XYZ file of C-alpha atoms in Angstrom:
493
model
C -84.348 -6.258 215.767
C -82.518 -3.555 216.279
C -81.968 -1.600 213.097
C -83.816 1.906 211.915
C -87.292 3.331 211.001
C -89.460 1.177 208.830
C -92.799 0.935 206.907
C -95.413 -0.851 209.115
C -96.062 -3.464 206.896
C -98.778 -5.437 205.926
C -101.981 -4.716 208.281
C -103.327 -7.784 210.630
C -106.402 -7.794 212.907
C -105.508 -8.131 216.815
C -106.602 -11.206 217.187
C -103.706 -12.046 214.527
C -101.103 -9.684 216.204
C -102.088 -11.928 219.721
C -101.299 -15.355 217.965
C -98.234 -14.200 216.301
C -97.302 -12.927 219.370
C -98.082 -15.944 221.226
C -95.949 -18.128 218.490
C -92.943 -15.461 219.010
C -93.005 -15.683 222.570
C -93.118 -20.010 223.400
C -90.107 -20.932 221.344
C -86.748 -23.160 222.835
C -87.768 -21.809 226.304
C -90.268 -23.951 226.582
C -88.765 -27.068 226.296
C -86.297 -26.291 228.541
C -89.050 -25.665 231.565
C -90.012 -28.376 232.883
C -86.576 -29.825 233.955
C -86.172 -26.165 235.704
C -89.450 -26.881 237.171
C -88.270 -29.895 238.651
C -85.295 -28.332 240.209
C -86.819 -25.846 242.172
C -89.838 -27.211 243.574
C -93.327 -26.917 241.445
C -94.625 -24.556 244.357
C -91.325 -22.425 243.912
C -91.906 -22.662 239.987
C -95.364 -21.833 239.732
C -94.817 -18.255 242.410
C -91.983 -18.048 240.467
C -93.210 -17.868 236.405
C -95.988 -16.479 237.897
C -94.361 -13.274 239.227
C -92.297 -12.897 235.723
C -94.723 -13.303 233.749
C -96.024 -10.202 235.254
C -92.575 -8.432 235.311
C -92.433 -8.896 231.714
C -96.050 -7.988 230.837
C -95.178 -4.654 232.327
C -91.955 -4.115 230.457
C -93.893 -5.090 227.012
C -96.415 -2.192 227.968
C -92.877 -0.095 228.616
C -91.885 -1.041 225.377
C -95.127 0.315 223.502
C -94.910 3.457 225.232
C -91.853 4.052 224.019
C -92.762 3.133 220.481
C -95.584 5.607 220.413
C -93.631 8.650 221.684
C -91.105 7.512 218.915
C -93.717 8.269 216.180
C -94.858 10.740 218.606
C -90.946 12.035 218.002
C -90.751 11.426 214.257
C -94.187 13.620 213.557
C -92.728 16.758 215.907
C -89.331 16.626 213.781
C -91.266 16.741 210.371
C -93.292 18.853 211.188
C -90.385 21.533 212.680
C -88.980 20.355 209.058
C -92.074 21.923 207.805
C -91.922 24.755 209.353
C -88.385 25.804 209.024
C -88.691 25.367 204.959
C -91.856 27.547 205.333
C -89.753 30.555 207.213
C -87.041 30.282 204.836
C -89.384 31.253 201.960
C -91.674 33.967 204.345
C -88.212 34.559 206.688
C -91.441 34.600 209.904
C -89.070 32.531 211.571
C -84.977 33.397 212.513
C -82.538 30.772 211.935
C -82.849 29.157 215.278
C -86.133 30.211 216.924
C -89.910 30.917 216.389
C -91.921 33.115 217.480
C -94.571 32.310 219.556
C -97.381 35.116 220.817
C -94.617 37.460 220.734
C -91.763 35.781 222.628
C -89.400 33.512 220.966
C -88.243 30.059 221.914
C -85.553 27.317 220.303
C -86.959 24.961 218.271
C -85.991 21.800 220.281
C -87.825 23.312 223.036
C -90.915 24.348 221.226
C -94.461 22.100 222.737
C -95.828 21.581 219.488
C -99.648 21.794 220.808
C -98.982 25.358 221.137
C -98.591 25.513 217.392
C -101.078 22.653 216.370
C -103.914 22.469 218.739
C -106.418 22.941 216.079
C -105.513 19.692 214.376
C -106.688 16.190 215.538
C -103.380 13.868 214.749
C -102.716 12.131 216.947
C -99.454 12.266 217.413
C -99.248 9.123 219.432
C -100.122 7.160 217.198
C -97.979 3.740 215.917
C -97.613 3.706 212.325
C -93.834 3.989 211.859
C -91.709 0.982 212.679
C -89.217 2.008 214.615
C -87.155 -0.837 216.162
C -85.729 -0.468 219.775
C -81.694 0.517 218.603
C -83.958 3.727 216.589
C -85.630 4.462 219.964
C -82.354 3.748 222.250
C -80.653 6.449 219.414
C -83.214 8.709 220.178
C -83.862 8.629 223.807
C -80.205 7.555 225.132
C -76.407 9.120 225.251
C -73.751 7.514 222.838
C -73.031 5.422 226.330
C -76.800 4.254 226.459
C -76.397 3.173 222.720
C -73.527 1.869 222.882
C -74.371 -0.208 226.274
C -77.865 -1.505 224.095
C -75.987 -3.321 221.393
C -73.694 -4.940 224.019
C -76.598 -6.249 226.171
C -78.553 -7.316 222.739
C -75.133 -8.172 221.176
C -74.228 -10.778 224.141
C -77.896 -12.318 223.934
C -78.050 -12.823 220.400
C -74.625 -14.840 221.491
C -76.205 -16.594 223.996
C -78.899 -17.361 221.712
C -76.955 -18.790 219.030
C -74.814 -21.041 221.241
C -78.702 -22.121 222.493
C -79.503 -23.361 218.885
C -75.992 -24.727 217.998
C -76.148 -26.873 220.765
C -79.979 -27.939 220.871
C -79.757 -29.454 217.245
C -76.719 -31.987 217.468
C -77.748 -32.529 220.859
C -81.257 -33.890 219.441
C -79.515 -35.426 216.636
C -77.433 -37.568 219.115
C -80.112 -38.838 221.269
C -82.135 -40.072 217.490
C -79.041 -41.648 216.232
C -77.261 -42.896 219.369
C -80.426 -43.885 221.664
C -82.517 -46.918 222.453
C -85.581 -47.098 220.187
C -86.217 -50.603 221.283
C -88.942 -49.733 224.206
C -86.153 -51.042 226.692
C -84.862 -47.370 227.641
C -86.844 -45.266 229.343
C -85.839 -45.323 232.681
C -81.907 -45.143 231.406
C -79.897 -42.176 231.828
C -77.001 -41.732 229.307
C -73.409 -40.291 229.481
C -71.154 -38.376 227.521
C -68.520 -41.480 227.459
C -70.811 -44.183 226.391
C -70.863 -45.782 223.109
C -72.984 -44.493 220.471
C -71.705 -46.357 217.607
C -68.549 -48.712 218.116
C -65.887 -46.976 219.367
C -67.685 -43.636 218.620
C -69.164 -42.014 221.671
C -72.033 -40.242 222.574
C -70.097 -37.198 222.548
C -68.222 -37.653 219.385
C -71.036 -37.814 217.522
C -72.507 -34.307 218.801
C -69.707 -33.179 217.604
C -69.708 -34.412 214.265
C -73.380 -33.452 213.751
C -72.098 -29.814 215.674
C -69.852 -29.564 213.036
C -72.189 -30.898 210.061
C -74.514 -28.122 211.692
C -71.893 -25.122 211.075
C -71.266 -26.356 207.751
C -74.625 -26.236 206.608
C -76.389 -23.409 208.358
C -72.698 -21.433 209.422
C -72.743 -19.547 205.431
C -75.575 -18.329 205.547
C -74.202 -16.374 207.707
C -72.245 -14.151 205.429
C -75.521 -13.500 203.517
C -78.935 -12.205 204.080
C -81.511 -15.035 205.043
C -85.489 -13.772 205.577
C -88.179 -16.789 207.290
C -90.111 -16.118 204.606
C -93.908 -16.487 205.196
C -94.892 -20.111 204.846
C -91.680 -21.459 206.220
C -93.178 -19.693 209.407
C -96.613 -21.011 209.066
C -94.990 -24.793 208.642
C -92.763 -24.129 212.261
C -95.617 -22.927 213.563
C -97.978 -25.867 212.408
C -95.096 -28.194 213.741
C -94.805 -26.491 217.085
C -98.266 -26.679 217.857
C -98.577 -30.801 216.794
C -95.482 -31.755 219.421
C -96.381 -29.200 222.342
C -100.173 -30.562 222.627
C -98.651 -34.311 221.991
C -96.731 -33.733 224.892
C -99.217 -32.328 226.930
C -102.025 -34.485 226.302
C -99.352 -37.870 226.415
C -98.868 -37.047 229.916
C -101.782 -36.532 230.849
C -102.647 -39.176 229.983
C -100.146 -41.372 231.914
C -101.064 -39.091 234.775
C -104.869 -39.970 234.455
C -103.762 -44.503 234.220
C -101.986 -43.626 237.054
C -98.859 -44.749 236.170
C -96.775 -41.549 236.497
C -93.365 -41.537 237.928
C -92.812 -38.158 238.860
C -92.558 -37.071 242.056
C -91.654 -33.531 242.848
C -90.807 -31.681 245.928
C -92.353 -28.959 246.714
C -89.453 -26.146 246.951
C -85.652 -26.357 246.281
C -83.933 -23.047 246.714
C -80.977 -24.153 244.945
C -83.017 -24.766 241.696
C -84.279 -21.328 241.988
C -81.321 -19.092 239.963
C -81.640 -21.262 236.872
C -84.873 -21.502 236.739
C -84.733 -17.950 236.518
C -82.756 -17.777 233.843
C -84.997 -20.423 232.025
C -88.085 -18.158 232.610
C -87.316 -14.601 231.263
C -85.775 -16.129 228.084
C -88.959 -18.360 227.572
C -90.804 -15.109 228.059
C -89.011 -13.050 226.002
C -90.074 -10.297 223.463
C -89.279 -7.366 224.191
C -87.217 -6.932 221.218
C -89.248 -7.768 218.666
C -92.284 -6.340 219.643
C -92.020 -3.078 217.229
C -92.231 -5.890 214.265
C -95.274 -7.716 215.699
C -97.299 -4.373 217.290
C -97.086 -2.239 214.063
C -98.844 -3.976 211.367
C -102.076 -4.314 214.448
C -105.335 -2.332 212.675
C -106.684 -1.463 216.359
C -104.456 -0.643 218.720
C -106.563 1.177 220.587
C -107.050 -2.020 223.494
C -103.011 -3.058 223.497
C -102.827 -3.176 226.668
C -105.730 -5.779 227.076
C -104.438 -7.829 224.027
C -100.924 -8.088 225.304
C -102.046 -9.367 229.258
C -104.617 -11.734 227.384
C -101.638 -13.507 225.305
C -99.202 -13.536 228.971
C -102.396 -14.726 230.897
C -102.541 -17.387 227.787
C -98.085 -18.425 227.406
C -98.599 -18.694 231.712
C -101.529 -21.355 231.531
C -99.494 -22.891 229.219
C -96.376 -22.991 230.471
C -97.620 -24.275 234.213
C -99.408 -26.920 232.268
C -96.654 -28.148 230.260
C -94.150 -28.499 232.971
C -96.184 -29.423 235.669
C -97.543 -32.532 233.865
C -93.794 -33.279 232.552
C -92.672 -33.405 236.383
C -95.275 -35.831 237.337
C -95.212 -37.786 234.186
C -91.756 -38.205 234.298
C -89.146 -39.127 237.591
C -87.102 -35.672 238.101
C -83.792 -37.571 237.615
C -84.302 -38.375 233.975
C -86.392 -35.047 232.451
C -83.709 -34.459 229.511
C -82.610 -30.708 229.048
C -84.320 -30.702 225.934
C -88.075 -32.197 227.233
C -88.634 -33.733 224.024
C -85.913 -36.529 224.354
C -88.443 -38.085 227.087
C -90.814 -38.997 224.761
C -88.270 -40.389 221.646
C -86.860 -43.604 223.874
C -90.038 -44.517 225.968
C -92.491 -46.824 224.868
C -94.679 -46.416 227.683
C -95.190 -43.048 227.224
C -95.567 -42.921 223.639
C -95.404 -46.722 221.356
C -95.416 -45.468 217.955
C -92.290 -45.637 216.498
C -92.756 -42.657 213.610
C -94.222 -40.163 216.684
C -91.146 -40.781 218.763
C -88.882 -39.742 215.734
C -90.975 -36.385 214.727
C -90.980 -35.723 218.638
C -87.005 -35.972 218.695
C -86.674 -34.301 215.489
C -88.897 -31.624 215.873
C -86.935 -29.038 217.596
C -84.042 -30.005 214.575
C -86.169 -28.211 211.860
C -87.966 -25.555 214.122
C -84.076 -24.172 215.499
C -82.296 -24.626 211.867
C -84.640 -22.397 210.407
C -83.898 -19.331 212.499
C -80.294 -20.124 213.254
C -79.718 -17.788 209.951
C -81.917 -15.223 210.802
C -80.775 -14.939 214.536
C -77.101 -14.920 212.455
C -77.593 -12.626 209.909
C -79.234 -9.794 212.849
C -76.355 -10.040 215.128
C -74.034 -9.605 212.261
C -76.187 -6.062 211.532
C -76.020 -5.182 214.825
C -72.113 -5.902 215.317
C -72.122 -3.446 212.059
C -73.511 -0.780 213.932
C -72.212 -0.953 216.841
C -68.881 0.566 214.813
C -70.836 1.786 212.444
C -69.857 5.819 211.276
C -71.844 8.118 209.494
C -70.299 8.467 206.284
C -67.768 5.720 206.424
C -68.241 2.060 204.704
C -66.614 -0.878 205.309
C -64.100 -2.635 203.610
C -64.732 -5.644 201.722
C -62.983 -7.478 203.530
C -63.922 -6.080 206.862
C -67.864 -6.733 205.763
C -67.992 -9.946 203.593
C -65.302 -12.037 206.099
C -64.416 -10.486 209.446
C -68.473 -9.170 210.880
C -69.614 -12.821 209.215
C -66.810 -14.679 211.425
C -67.112 -13.139 215.200
C -70.215 -14.070 214.658
C -70.489 -17.539 214.374
C -67.190 -18.804 215.923
C -67.701 -17.850 219.389
C -71.599 -19.211 219.757
C -69.993 -22.795 217.885
C -66.898 -22.927 220.302
C -69.684 -22.932 222.804
C -71.606 -25.090 221.993
C -68.298 -27.628 221.508
C -67.863 -27.452 224.856
C -70.793 -27.488 226.455
C -74.545 -29.037 225.561
C -75.801 -27.762 228.716
C -78.805 -26.751 227.480
C -81.015 -25.855 230.846
C -77.369 -23.923 231.671
C -77.219 -22.044 228.515
C -80.935 -20.692 228.424
C -80.286 -20.199 232.306
C -77.166 -17.870 232.001
C -78.414 -16.278 228.627
C -81.594 -15.188 230.293
C -80.098 -14.187 233.997
C -77.888 -12.191 232.045
C -78.204 -10.751 228.506
C -82.364 -11.469 229.172
C -82.477 -9.230 232.398
C -80.949 -6.328 230.328
C -83.363 -6.928 227.595
C -86.734 -7.760 229.190
C -86.262 -5.582 232.077
C -83.326 -2.512 231.711
C -83.354 -1.371 229.009
C -87.282 -1.173 228.306
C -87.542 1.092 232.265
C -84.595 3.282 230.657
C -86.470 3.169 227.433
C -89.656 4.424 228.613
C -88.267 6.942 231.666
C -85.924 9.097 228.779
C -88.925 9.013 226.237
C -91.135 10.358 229.047
C -88.345 12.968 229.820
C -87.302 13.866 226.736
C -90.762 14.489 225.186
C -92.347 16.541 228.478
C -90.951 19.706 227.187
C -91.208 19.151 223.424
C -94.855 17.943 223.633
C -96.185 19.953 226.248
C -97.493 18.123 229.635
C -101.308 18.440 227.693
C -100.295 16.162 225.670
C -101.579 12.212 226.767
C -99.834 9.028 225.126
C -103.012 7.018 224.579
C -100.612 3.974 224.752
C -99.073 4.647 228.111
C -98.508 1.958 230.173
C -100.731 0.886 232.850
C -98.173 0.971 235.516
C -96.991 4.734 234.357
C -95.646 6.129 237.726
C -92.745 6.100 237.944
C -92.449 3.829 241.029
C -92.850 0.474 238.510
C -90.084 1.841 235.999
C -87.647 1.907 239.107
C -88.705 -1.536 240.863
C -88.078 -2.750 237.417
C -84.744 -1.445 237.400
C -84.023 -2.869 241.347
C -85.608 -5.825 240.442
C -83.217 -6.298 238.018
C -79.762 -5.182 239.888
C -81.329 -7.772 242.727
C -82.050 -10.847 240.479
C -78.249 -9.865 238.466
C -76.723 -10.365 242.451
C -78.312 -12.968 242.663
C -77.647 -14.580 240.417
C -74.019 -14.129 240.160
C -73.972 -14.755 244.031
C -75.247 -17.990 243.714
C -72.894 -19.344 240.918
C -69.856 -17.978 242.684
C -70.940 -19.622 246.190
C -71.972 -23.109 243.595
C -68.239 -22.977 242.069
C -66.580 -21.789 245.236
C -67.886 -25.201 247.437
C -67.104 -27.511 244.368
């Protein structure tokens, strides 16, 4: 996620890029959204998710503009290196300056267009994949780079904690739930029996231990999600989501919907904010996604179409859920509402499929996220020319990656809160703060280098400085609002 510069990979069409972006954004967060919708009220929820979709779209265009600026910066540096190499043989240039139209200028500030106006090269073509970590290194100072990696690491820890809790929860519900078609209106608690003297929370911890033993070792090695595994998980995801929407619509259409959601509940807004931010997260993976797209002429329109589709999908999934099921019975993981309610789904095989669907899809993602987090830890502490001792590289870094999220998952399996907190804090940094600062400093950095005449063809439609500061102020306000709500809630209890 936050590595350096690589080749763009095998190119694909804009339509394929749109599908990939859709699949990237629509994930675990969508399964926790119905309960968050019910807690905040359907009018407030629809209004907030629409606004947050707009904000996420804006910052996505910021990242794409910063990617184009990073590509231009790399071309400029290569061009300057070529000129310096030529000057060594011809002695036309001094060590630190070049002569343009009779005056000397430092290499670092000389506009490239003053030397290369006759060239037809578009310096802002996105042809090299420059990950966010490399962009941070190019445009931020040392403190900014460290803050970027800390924010990303905290977000990845939240991701792993959510995954580590979601799989055992699904397994516990399937193993301990009543599948006799008589439990549709029952909500269990963790102290109830699962198998004889074994309580539900004990079963959850057993499954968490099994999950850790099976997937934890991958943290010590390298893991990569293959193309075919990605296809299989995408197909499973679409089958599951389509089934849930259709089944809920059928029940509502028959007049048997049990949901009577409120219009507005301010107390549910902070958690809904975190869930929505988490559910629209894609900015950290944009370089890998956008760079291979063969035709990038209408990237803003492509991204806007994707966000409109995702917004409609989230709204449809959540609204059908809150009108189909009683709000008090909605589960943290929405798929579990279908596992023990035969009034909605009477085919046992399909009930088990929906109950176990998160287990397979999340389990395939856990090792990749863990390896990404481990590598970011290494990058944060890396010093040029230095290497880590074997024990630190192969044991310490994997352990500090794996142990904290497992401890969090051991202590709580409240998925709605985990998603809300991860999205509200680390997600705000990744989705709002970092893109805003990246685009701001990339513009400041490149203007003296490329000159005022250079126009970034991938410039964000929100190119006025007002929008950058609006995003930063919005993110700051949200952090203060969510924190104040947590403090007030805890003190009142």
